[in-house]
Amino acid sequence: MEEEAEAEEQQRFSYQQRLKAAVHYTVGCLCEEVALDKGMQFSRQTIAAISELTFRQCENFAKDLEMFARHARRTTINTEDVKLLARRSDSLLKYITDKSEEITHINLERKARKKKKSEDGNHNSRELAEAGVVESEQ
Amino acid sequence: MADHDPDSDSTPRTLLRRVLDTADPRTPRRPRSARAGAQRRALLETASSRRSSSQTKMTTRRHSHGARSISRSAYVQASGHLKEQTPRTLLKNILLTAPESSILMPKSVVKPVPAPQVVQPSRRESSLGSLELQLPELEPPTTLAPGLLAPGRRKQRLRLSMFQQGVPDFPLCLLPLTSSLNLTFATPLQPQSVQRPGLARRPPARRAVDVGAFLQDLRDTSLAPPNIVLEDTQPFSQPTVGCSPRVYRSPPCMPHTGAEDTELAAGCKKRSSGPGMQTNSPEKPAQFLAGEAEEVDAFALDFLSTSSGVSGEDGVEPLQDGVEEAEKRMEEEGVSVSEMEATGAQGPSRAEEPEGHTEVTEAEESQGTAEAKGPGASSGDEDASDRAARPELVSSTPESLQARRHHQFLEPDPPPGAAVLSSEPAEPLLVRRPPRPGTTGPRPQQDPHKAGLSHYVKFFSFYAKMPMERKALEMVEKCLDKYFQHLCDDLEVFAAHAGRKTVKPEDVELLMRRQGLVTDQVSLHVLVERYLPLEYRQLLIPCASSGNSVFPAQ
């Protein structure tokens, strides 16, 4: 039992390390872009600090999102939860709301298209079925 | 027998001698005490000039030490000589037969009680003259008893306690004759009082309990708790200091009738007005008025008339006894109202606020006085909600609640508790106050705003333990302001997130979780248990009681 727990922990730890490495790599890429843009260099410690910060903040975000979803008596995290999370920073909130509106719009469009397609499909199938029934009856 | 009559001083001695001679040596203490008794007898002979009562005390004490259980024969002998002996000897008999009580085991044996009863009927049989004669004899010992207690003579103390406990029936025969003795005998002092002579001298001041007042108080206490909790949710609120004694005292206020109650009420009020919360006391009369009116329509007019007239005479007569105390408190309210008049009314918005509220009450004359003072509050909703809850209350606990509500009002943010109240049916009051939200301009909002913040700034400066500059305090005030605004915004957003319009405790818990106060290890209940007083804890943490009922119901 203890060995299993330890193995699990090690697994989790290694998983975490991999995630951290991935975050670190992404942060490094972003910092390089900003460095090229602004003409300033980033030291390694800075990038490491930023990546560590990002990782921990992501953990916090996740916990908060889960809390918000539970507070609204849901089991899935919604865009509402994300908006609630970003409410502190005005620009970020605005950005997120714009994006969320875009996404919902896209979703609606997709749904509309799907509905049309499914309706056509239904019409066809119905006609076929009716025809089939008529034929069978006759 | 003939020996006893001639010397009055030596009769106790002779009696003692006789008893000792006839008593059976049962315990090993006997022979020792017999020897001691002889020595003491010698002492007694030398101190013949002593007062008879002290002598009697000493001899009886000696004898009690010596003769734990007096044989019937000896006693019969003693009683046989009753009629011929002086009253002092009769007293002696009683003292002799009283059981000995040790310091460790205060309670006395029941056995000797019948013995003095035997004595008493015999004494009663004797003429009243002997009884009356006993009076002067007994008074010195009783008066001496407290006096003896003070010097701290242990044995004397034992004697007295023995006497009082072991001879409960003794004073009965004397009751019709003396009233002074009642104090020391009719109310038998506990051994505690014997050990604390200061308390022994004060007879307990008991007054007859008003059944009506008692029932009213029961109703008050049953109704009061939910409102106490919901109104004050601040951790460091001053009202807990000032109100807990008030809460503690307000129920006991009721049983005491008359002057005591007015004194207490006045004391409570003075304390509340003392800390400089001037908005507090003007609230009280209005709140009290409203509460009273809501509670009992018949009394409302009388109360309000008393408050306006500051004379309870008109109101007292038609009302029952149970309401007298409340009326007297109303008089005090009227006094405090007049005080507040002198101090000056608050902003006009505050005057308007009780308008709608006092519409609820019936009397209109005194409303003018109440309106002029009127309590102030930043958010009308809080007032409405709190006053909606207020009608449920009865007079006994408005004082305690006033300070809390005042404290809550002074803050700009609606504590979740008040918002919970607002969710309760506050419609009648909200309906009657439609113009209020428009009338509360920014200026009145700022005053309680700042006043509340200054309250917290005072806390800050206290806990800093260092002198602070004024600018620093101003900055602290600004920070607190922003902090509370953020807090309220968050609460509002959380409530909206859950699709609600009212802030509930779940929202507060979510906020505390975000703040890091509530974690996976530390739950809200743990914090409640740690920091809040017991009354709040009982209300916030549901606990199951018998019969499948959970209190408080959720």
XYZ file of C-alpha atoms in Angstrom:
692
model
C 0.000 0.000 0.000
C 2.671 2.480 0.944
C 4.738 1.471 -2.002
C 1.815 2.045 -4.275
C 1.208 5.437 -2.786
C 4.847 6.315 -3.184
C 4.844 5.108 -6.755
C 1.769 7.160 -7.429
C 3.352 10.186 -5.912
C 6.429 9.708 -7.973
C 4.319 9.374 -11.029
C 2.465 12.517 -10.183
C 5.690 14.307 -9.486
C 7.210 13.267 -12.755
C 4.038 14.278 -14.535
C 4.182 17.617 -12.824
C 7.774 18.050 -13.830
C 6.924 17.323 -17.402
C 4.171 19.878 -17.307
C 6.503 22.399 -15.786
C 9.019 21.726 -18.466
C 6.401 22.249 -21.107
C 5.324 25.513 -19.528
C 8.904 26.593 -19.252
C 9.485 25.910 -22.897
C 6.398 27.846 -23.944
C 7.300 30.776 -21.716
C 10.772 30.759 -23.187
C 9.380 30.918 -26.707
C 7.069 33.784 -25.803
C 9.860 35.675 -24.093
C 12.030 35.299 -27.154
C 9.307 36.802 -29.284
C 8.907 39.731 -26.871
C 12.694 40.166 -26.768
C 12.863 40.383 -30.521
C 9.970 42.798 -30.517
C 11.243 45.144 -27.826
C 14.933 44.672 -28.372
C 15.537 43.556 -24.741
C 17.129 40.328 -23.595
C 15.663 37.961 -21.028
C 17.897 36.231 -18.546
C 17.418 32.571 -17.769
C 16.405 33.245 -14.213
C 13.687 35.580 -15.401
C 12.260 32.969 -17.708
C 12.431 30.358 -14.971
C 10.706 32.686 -12.545
C 7.990 33.506 -15.016
C 7.371 29.874 -15.831
C 7.195 28.904 -12.145
C 4.789 31.771 -11.531
C 2.647 30.737 -14.458
C 2.497 27.190 -13.277
C 1.403 28.086 -9.765
C -1.102 30.599 -10.986
C -2.560 27.950 -13.263
C -2.991 25.728 -10.244
C -4.809 28.528 -8.434
C -6.979 29.202 -11.432
C -7.945 25.589 -11.650
C -8.938 25.475 -8.011
C -10.912 28.674 -8.293
C -12.673 27.534 -11.418
C -13.662 24.345 -9.726
C -14.951 26.319 -6.762
C -16.940 28.641 -8.961
C -18.491 25.779 -10.851
C -19.431 24.084 -7.608
C -20.803 27.327 -6.289
C -23.136 27.512 -9.256
C -24.062 23.874 -8.623
C -22.526 22.603 -11.837
C -20.056 19.869 -12.536
C -18.524 21.376 -15.652
C -16.551 24.559 -15.820
C -18.233 27.178 -17.902
C -17.202 30.351 -19.649
C -19.050 32.132 -16.892
C -16.602 30.727 -14.411
C -13.716 31.920 -16.498
C -15.197 35.375 -16.756
C -15.640 35.436 -13.015
C -12.023 34.525 -12.676
C -10.853 37.367 -14.870
C -13.088 40.055 -13.402
C -10.271 41.790 -11.540
C -8.380 42.960 -14.537
C -10.546 45.115 -16.774
C -8.658 44.657 -20.018
C -8.395 40.947 -19.536
C -12.058 40.716 -18.701
C -12.973 42.635 -21.812
C -10.748 40.468 -23.939
C -12.195 37.303 -22.529
C -15.772 38.463 -22.905
C -15.126 39.378 -26.530
C -13.594 36.009 -27.175
C -16.397 34.216 -25.430
C -18.936 36.087 -27.504
C -17.107 35.054 -30.624
C -17.094 31.473 -29.557
C -20.770 31.434 -28.741
C -21.498 33.033 -32.069
C -19.528 30.402 -33.855
C -21.254 27.710 -31.894
C -24.630 29.093 -32.796
C -23.722 29.185 -36.434
C -22.526 25.648 -36.321
C -25.671 24.549 -34.628
C -27.748 26.316 -37.198
C -25.865 24.611 -40.019
C -26.170 21.264 -38.341
C -29.840 21.760 -37.878
C -30.323 22.575 -41.499
C -28.370 19.559 -42.564
C -30.159 17.311 -40.191
C -33.513 18.659 -41.272
C -32.730 17.995 -44.904
C -31.529 14.594 -43.986
C -34.672 13.996 -42.003
C -36.859 15.146 -44.837
C -35.128 12.774 -47.206
C -35.303 9.884 -44.853
C -38.907 10.571 -44.071
C -39.845 10.684 -47.717
C -38.029 7.481 -48.269
C -39.668 5.873 -45.307
C -43.108 7.049 -46.335
C -42.521 5.880 -49.796
C -41.378 2.613 -48.453
C -44.421 2.316 -46.255
C -46.745 3.209 -49.028
C -45.136 0.689 -51.218
C -45.296 -1.955 -48.560
C -48.914 -1.229 -47.860
C -49.767 -1.406 -51.428
C -31.132 21.500 91.176
C -30.939 23.964 93.961
C -27.391 24.522 92.976
C -28.368 25.932 89.616
C -30.725 28.625 90.736
C -28.530 30.849 92.809
C -25.707 31.408 90.344
C -26.861 32.435 86.925
C -23.314 32.510 85.607
C -22.466 29.048 86.602
C -25.554 27.295 85.289
C -24.032 26.558 81.896
C -21.008 25.219 83.587
C -22.968 23.024 85.826
C -25.077 21.867 83.013
C -22.036 20.975 81.053
C -20.595 19.148 83.957
C -23.714 17.175 84.423
C -23.949 16.257 80.811
C -20.359 15.221 80.643
C -20.746 13.056 83.642
C -23.775 11.335 82.313
C -22.705 11.073 78.677
C -21.499 7.711 77.394
C -17.921 7.613 76.217
C -18.412 6.245 72.722
C -15.734 7.789 70.629
C -12.073 7.921 71.430
C -12.362 11.655 71.230
C -14.447 11.716 74.315
C -11.800 11.292 76.955
C -9.576 13.807 75.229
C -12.315 16.304 74.995
C -13.341 15.587 78.507
C -9.895 16.589 79.586
C -10.022 19.573 77.330
C -13.403 20.351 78.663
C -12.022 20.505 82.143
C -9.320 22.884 81.004
C -11.841 25.017 79.239
C -14.012 25.039 82.234
C -11.129 26.439 84.160
C -10.717 29.099 81.501
C -14.347 29.868 81.710
C -14.117 30.376 85.415
C -11.424 32.917 84.973
C -13.305 34.749 82.252
C -16.525 35.100 84.037
C -16.847 38.706 83.026
C -17.333 37.698 79.426
C -20.690 38.161 77.783
C -23.068 35.389 78.331
C -23.477 34.700 74.661
C -19.803 34.228 74.060
C -19.681 31.976 77.010
C -22.505 29.993 75.693
C -20.750 29.724 72.384
C -17.567 28.508 73.923
C -19.227 26.030 76.160
C -21.426 24.707 73.484
C -18.508 24.381 71.166
C -16.578 22.510 73.744
C -19.451 20.380 74.458
C -20.070 19.639 70.846
C -16.502 18.555 70.475
C -16.820 16.423 73.505
C -20.202 14.910 73.173
C -20.952 13.989 69.653
C -23.966 11.987 70.465
C -25.690 12.949 73.605
C -27.431 10.132 75.268
C -31.080 10.308 75.681
C -30.847 10.147 79.411
C -28.574 13.122 79.597
C -30.779 15.015 77.316
C -33.874 14.136 79.171
C -32.158 15.305 82.247
C -31.332 18.538 80.563
C -34.807 18.965 79.274
C -36.228 17.982 82.532
C -34.691 21.019 84.063
C -35.966 23.312 81.347
C -38.615 25.007 83.239
C -36.438 25.641 86.143
C -33.469 26.904 84.206
C -32.886 30.279 82.641
C -33.474 30.899 78.967
C -29.791 30.891 78.467
C -29.650 27.271 79.377
C -32.378 26.488 76.960
C -30.317 27.989 74.255
C -27.474 25.982 75.534
C -29.445 22.806 75.076
C -30.114 23.576 71.540
C -26.555 24.368 70.832
C -25.478 21.233 72.532
C -27.704 19.056 70.515
C -26.732 20.643 67.260
C -24.482 18.362 65.208
C -20.884 19.060 64.772
C -19.829 19.979 61.317
C -16.313 19.763 60.096
C -14.727 22.135 57.659
C -14.432 19.373 55.105
C -17.921 18.049 55.384
C -20.241 20.954 55.838
C -23.561 19.162 55.923
C -24.802 18.249 59.312
C -26.552 15.191 60.566
C -30.269 15.174 60.637
C -30.379 13.433 63.913
C -30.064 16.351 66.212
C -32.873 18.168 64.503
C -35.552 16.275 66.306
C -33.788 17.056 69.499
C -34.290 20.756 69.323
C -37.796 20.075 68.194
C -38.244 18.249 71.384
C -36.913 21.274 73.081
C -39.101 23.643 71.228
C -42.445 22.170 72.097
C -41.358 22.057 75.646
C -40.378 25.650 75.345
C -43.589 26.475 73.711
C -45.397 24.861 76.497
C -43.637 27.206 78.760
C -45.223 30.564 78.919
C -44.783 33.180 76.339
C -42.931 35.082 78.909
C -40.084 32.632 78.640
C -40.127 32.942 74.906
C -39.989 36.620 75.164
C -37.246 36.299 77.616
C -35.430 34.300 75.081
C -35.439 37.187 72.708
C -32.845 39.271 74.395
C -30.827 36.159 74.929
C -30.928 35.166 71.340
C -30.376 38.475 69.802
C -26.892 38.893 71.137
C -25.779 35.590 69.729
C -27.326 36.285 66.367
C -25.911 39.729 66.205
C -22.668 38.402 67.421
C -22.647 35.684 64.819
C -21.758 37.934 61.942
C -19.466 39.787 64.203
C -17.751 36.598 65.154
C -17.450 35.573 61.583
C -15.374 38.532 60.736
C -12.466 37.916 63.106
C -12.236 34.509 61.538
C -12.606 32.245 64.470
C -12.978 28.986 62.755
C -14.668 27.246 65.558
C -17.141 29.972 66.044
C -17.931 29.815 62.395
C -18.493 26.129 62.632
C -20.786 26.680 65.482
C -22.873 29.159 63.668
C -23.179 27.085 60.519
C -24.028 24.103 62.601
C -26.596 26.071 64.391
C -28.189 27.414 61.288
C -28.197 24.160 59.439
C -28.914 21.820 62.213
C -31.662 23.881 63.732
C -33.831 25.042 60.916
C -36.965 24.876 62.959
C -35.660 26.888 65.763
C -36.405 30.306 64.405
C -39.919 29.381 63.442
C -41.151 29.767 66.916
C -39.510 33.119 67.113
C -40.699 34.383 63.766
C -43.879 35.905 65.023
C -41.966 37.614 67.735
C -38.959 38.933 66.000
C -38.418 40.227 62.554
C -34.798 41.023 62.951
C -33.903 37.426 63.380
C -35.404 36.473 60.071
C -32.486 37.780 58.234
C -30.057 35.504 59.858
C -32.209 32.491 60.388
C -35.091 32.387 57.993
C -32.732 32.485 55.076
C -30.100 30.048 56.165
C -26.743 31.163 54.969
C -24.805 28.644 53.011
C -21.446 27.457 54.217
C -20.016 29.577 51.472
C -21.249 32.692 53.096
C -19.773 31.518 56.320
C -16.404 31.364 54.720
C -16.950 34.766 53.140
C -18.220 36.985 55.885
C -18.735 39.894 53.543
C -21.502 38.086 51.767
C -23.051 36.844 54.935
C -24.279 40.238 55.933
C -26.203 40.886 52.763
C -29.527 39.164 52.595
C -30.362 38.282 49.022
C -32.627 40.908 47.544
C -35.335 38.830 46.012
C -38.369 40.358 44.484
C -41.576 38.757 43.471
C -41.439 37.530 39.916
C -43.957 38.951 37.521
C -45.411 36.067 35.638
C -46.449 38.273 32.790
C -43.024 39.797 32.518
C -41.473 36.396 32.724
C -43.564 35.044 29.885
C -42.821 38.058 27.838
C -39.170 37.589 28.468
C -39.416 33.992 27.374
C -40.930 35.109 24.143
C -38.247 37.698 23.705
C -35.399 35.310 24.211
C -36.905 32.766 21.892
C -37.291 35.345 19.156
C -34.161 37.342 19.701
C -31.292 34.997 18.790
C -31.851 34.712 15.033
C -31.708 38.438 14.688
C -28.657 38.868 16.795
C -26.602 36.642 14.569
C -27.763 37.851 11.252
C -27.121 41.432 12.033
C -23.598 41.385 13.263
C -21.013 39.477 11.354
C -17.976 41.612 12.031
C -15.206 39.897 13.917
C -13.938 42.800 15.964
C -17.156 44.606 16.451
C -17.358 46.699 19.536
C -20.884 45.580 20.249
C -19.583 42.224 21.391
C -17.893 44.044 24.185
C -20.722 46.325 24.928
C -23.561 44.119 24.019
C -22.748 40.813 25.541
C -23.274 42.196 29.013
C -26.330 43.867 27.674
C -27.603 40.672 26.172
C -26.742 38.928 29.370
C -28.470 41.538 31.337
C -31.514 42.164 29.274
C -33.197 38.856 30.045
C -32.527 39.284 33.728
C -33.815 42.789 33.321
C -37.278 41.516 32.963
C -37.749 39.702 36.232
C -36.709 42.708 38.218
C -39.543 45.088 38.581
C -39.536 48.722 39.241
C -36.530 50.781 40.010
C -33.967 48.128 39.339
C -35.132 47.767 35.794
C -35.058 51.450 35.121
C -31.623 51.664 36.609
C -30.388 48.861 34.471
C -32.027 50.223 31.385
C -30.601 53.616 32.099
C -27.235 52.080 32.686
C -27.441 50.194 29.432
C -28.402 53.251 27.558
C -25.815 55.414 29.116
C -23.207 52.917 28.223
C -24.328 52.861 24.668
C -24.417 56.584 24.381
C -21.136 56.806 26.190
C -18.846 55.446 23.489
C -19.863 58.317 21.324
C -22.061 56.375 19.010
C -24.573 59.071 18.859
C -26.382 57.574 15.975
C -26.900 54.516 18.080
C -29.166 55.856 20.741
C -31.425 57.806 18.431
C -31.932 54.607 16.612
C -32.985 52.904 19.725
C -36.078 54.851 20.546
C -37.312 54.644 17.008
C -36.503 51.003 16.789
C -37.938 50.393 20.158
C -41.022 52.288 19.233
C -41.400 50.340 16.069
C -40.765 47.060 17.739
C -43.271 47.774 20.411
C -45.897 48.864 17.967
C -45.434 45.840 15.848
C -45.582 43.641 18.826
C -48.584 44.922 20.620
C -50.857 47.394 18.996
C -52.710 48.188 22.130
C -49.580 49.292 23.885
C -48.054 51.218 21.043
C -49.990 54.363 21.623
C -49.277 54.318 25.269
C -45.614 53.765 24.775
C -45.271 56.438 22.236
C -47.245 58.840 24.299
C -45.006 58.144 27.225
C -41.965 58.670 25.132
C -43.197 61.949 23.853
C -44.397 63.128 27.198
C -41.578 61.575 29.177
C -44.102 60.740 31.778
C -45.323 57.232 32.059
C -48.197 57.982 34.345
C -50.844 57.995 31.663
C -49.501 54.878 30.117
C -48.945 52.961 33.292
C -52.454 52.850 34.557
C -54.311 51.148 31.766
C -51.573 48.638 31.146
C -50.863 45.421 32.860
C -48.050 44.870 35.299
C -46.125 42.866 32.825
C -45.653 45.865 30.653
C -44.724 48.258 33.379
C -41.089 47.509 33.065
C -41.150 48.084 29.369
C -42.914 51.318 29.985
C -40.363 52.460 32.432
C -37.819 51.628 29.857
C -39.804 53.708 27.468
C -39.511 56.543 29.884
C -35.827 56.111 29.793
C -36.047 56.008 26.057
C -37.911 59.234 26.171
C -35.149 60.676 28.290
C -32.502 59.505 25.911
C -34.575 60.810 23.040
C -34.582 64.215 24.611
C -30.853 63.898 25.078
C -30.453 63.193 21.447
C -32.522 66.189 20.659
C -30.008 68.235 22.468
C -27.128 66.678 20.617
C -28.762 67.445 17.336
C -30.326 65.482 14.592
C -28.426 63.801 11.860
C -28.837 64.384 8.145
C -32.237 64.837 6.620
C -32.093 61.472 4.979
C -31.984 59.846 8.315
C -35.059 61.686 9.355
C -36.774 60.387 6.315
C -35.790 56.883 6.897
C -37.822 56.305 9.989
C -40.730 57.987 8.324
C -41.691 55.006 6.334
C -40.857 52.801 9.187
C -42.900 54.633 11.694
C -45.758 54.530 9.319
C -45.919 51.024 10.466
C -46.530 52.172 13.981
C -49.837 53.575 14.835
C -49.231 56.615 16.920
C -48.300 59.677 15.006
C -47.661 62.338 17.571
C -44.423 61.052 18.887
C -43.315 60.148 15.429
C -42.414 63.735 15.012
C -39.925 63.451 17.813
C -38.623 60.165 16.534
C -38.314 61.435 13.041
C -36.414 64.456 14.064
C -33.736 62.324 15.513
C -34.080 59.273 13.355
C -31.324 56.791 12.984
C -29.033 57.011 10.048
C -27.979 54.298 7.707
C -26.151 54.257 4.486
C -28.223 51.637 2.805
C -31.920 51.801 3.117
C -32.259 48.169 2.354
C -30.360 47.240 5.403
C -32.626 49.338 7.502
C -35.656 47.846 5.915
C -34.423 44.380 6.329
C -33.286 44.907 9.843
C -36.451 46.627 10.828
C -38.475 43.948 9.251
C -36.694 41.627 11.510
C -37.068 44.064 14.332
C -40.828 43.779 14.605
C -40.312 40.215 15.517
C -38.377 41.300 18.530
C -39.834 42.484 21.745
C -38.505 45.203 23.906
C -36.106 43.223 25.967
C -33.327 42.965 23.464
C -33.503 46.079 21.362
C -30.606 47.626 23.228
C -28.316 44.787 22.518
C -29.287 44.762 18.903
C -29.067 48.494 18.449
C -25.364 48.689 18.873
C -24.834 45.799 16.544
C -27.067 47.180 13.887
C -25.538 50.541 14.260
C -22.147 49.055 13.851
C -23.303 47.296 10.791
C -24.896 50.379 9.349
C -21.774 52.385 9.647
C -20.028 50.151 7.223
C -20.638 50.883 3.587
C -20.806 47.281 2.578
C -23.798 45.166 3.374
C -22.608 42.277 5.414
C -24.019 39.065 4.163
C -26.056 38.670 7.295
C -28.001 41.811 6.602
C -28.437 40.811 3.043
C -29.860 37.568 4.245
C -32.308 39.588 6.228
C -33.154 41.561 3.182
C -34.090 38.337 1.519
C -36.554 37.773 4.304
C -39.937 39.341 3.821
C -39.077 42.983 4.016
C -41.677 43.825 1.455
C -44.043 45.709 3.711
C -41.328 48.108 4.731
C -39.813 48.404 1.295
C -43.185 49.143 -0.162
C -43.755 51.933 2.282
C -40.449 53.531 1.554
C -40.372 53.956 -2.182
C -38.964 57.495 -2.194
C -36.050 56.634 0.045
C -33.465 55.339 -2.434
C -33.761 58.537 -4.415
C -33.471 60.774 -1.417
C -30.314 59.236 0.024
C -27.821 61.452 -1.729
C -24.070 60.952 -1.762
C -23.472 63.187 1.213
C -25.295 61.150 3.834
C -23.730 58.076 2.365
C -20.302 59.390 3.035
C -20.873 60.284 6.629
C -21.676 56.817 7.886
C -19.146 55.538 5.392
C -16.365 57.504 6.941
C -17.669 57.001 10.400
C -17.532 53.264 9.971
C -14.064 53.386 8.521
C -12.816 55.605 11.266
C -14.053 52.968 13.629
C -11.794 50.413 12.000
C -8.954 52.851 11.780
C -9.168 53.148 15.508
C -8.763 49.412 15.779
C -5.797 49.646 13.475
C -4.113 52.303 15.542
C -4.777 50.309 18.655
C -3.229 47.143 17.324
C -0.277 49.033 15.902
C 0.827 49.823 19.454
C 2.728 52.765 18.114
C 1.766 56.378 17.556
C 0.709 56.949 13.971
C 0.638 60.018 11.813
C -2.619 61.402 10.641
C -1.673 60.892 7.020
C -0.884 57.293 7.658
C -4.280 56.831 9.229
C -5.920 58.480 6.255
C -4.137 56.102 3.948
C -5.267 53.220 6.062
C -8.785 54.515 5.759
C -8.535 54.653 1.991
C -7.145 51.145 1.859
C -9.942 49.876 4.040
C -12.434 51.617 1.833
C -11.105 49.934 -1.276
C -10.886 46.643 0.477
C -14.480 46.727 1.553
C -15.634 47.832 -1.858
C -13.818 44.915 -3.412
C -15.337 42.653 -0.845
C -18.838 43.791 -1.627
C -18.284 43.587 -5.349
C -17.048 40.078 -5.018
C -19.980 39.061 -2.903
C -22.371 40.585 -5.362
C -20.720 38.825 -8.268
C -20.681 35.524 -6.482
C -24.347 35.802 -5.727
C -25.088 36.676 -9.350
C -22.930 33.806 -10.478
C -25.152 31.423 -8.620
C -28.176 33.050 -10.209
C -29.288 34.716 -7.009
C -29.990 38.270 -6.038
C -29.189 37.932 -2.409
C -25.899 37.209 -0.821
C -25.944 33.995 1.130
C -23.458 32.382 3.478
C -22.218 30.221 0.630
C -21.008 33.337 -1.097
C -19.195 34.404 2.001
C -17.596 31.024 2.262
C -16.443 31.218 -1.330
C -14.962 34.614 -0.639
C -13.119 33.352 2.384
C -11.819 30.466 0.373
C -10.424 32.834 -2.163
C -8.902 34.832 0.620
C -7.230 31.748 1.898
C -8.933 31.769 5.257
C -10.930 28.684 4.476
C -8.845 25.869 3.073
C -9.202 22.175 2.610
C -7.792 21.734 6.072
C -9.650 24.559 7.742
C -13.354 24.697 7.122
C -15.699 27.543 7.807
C -17.114 25.838 10.845
C -13.670 25.601 12.321
C -13.224 29.323 11.924
C -16.613 29.962 13.406
C -15.726 27.890 16.383
C -12.426 29.606 16.752
C -13.378 33.216 16.526
C -17.047 33.774 17.079
C -18.819 33.819 20.410
C -21.001 30.983 21.452
C -24.295 32.538 20.492
C -23.249 32.956 16.888
C -21.806 29.515 16.795
C -25.071 27.989 17.845
C -26.797 29.825 15.075
C -24.313 29.265 12.315
C -23.392 25.669 12.865
C -26.432 23.478 12.649
C -26.573 20.856 15.294
C -29.086 18.132 15.631
C -31.295 17.977 18.626
C -33.628 15.277 19.710
C -36.615 14.357 17.635
C -34.880 14.632 14.254
C -34.881 18.372 14.423
C -31.920 20.371 13.262
C -31.378 23.754 14.794
C -31.232 26.234 13.191
C -33.500 24.981 10.472
C -32.060 25.427 7.028
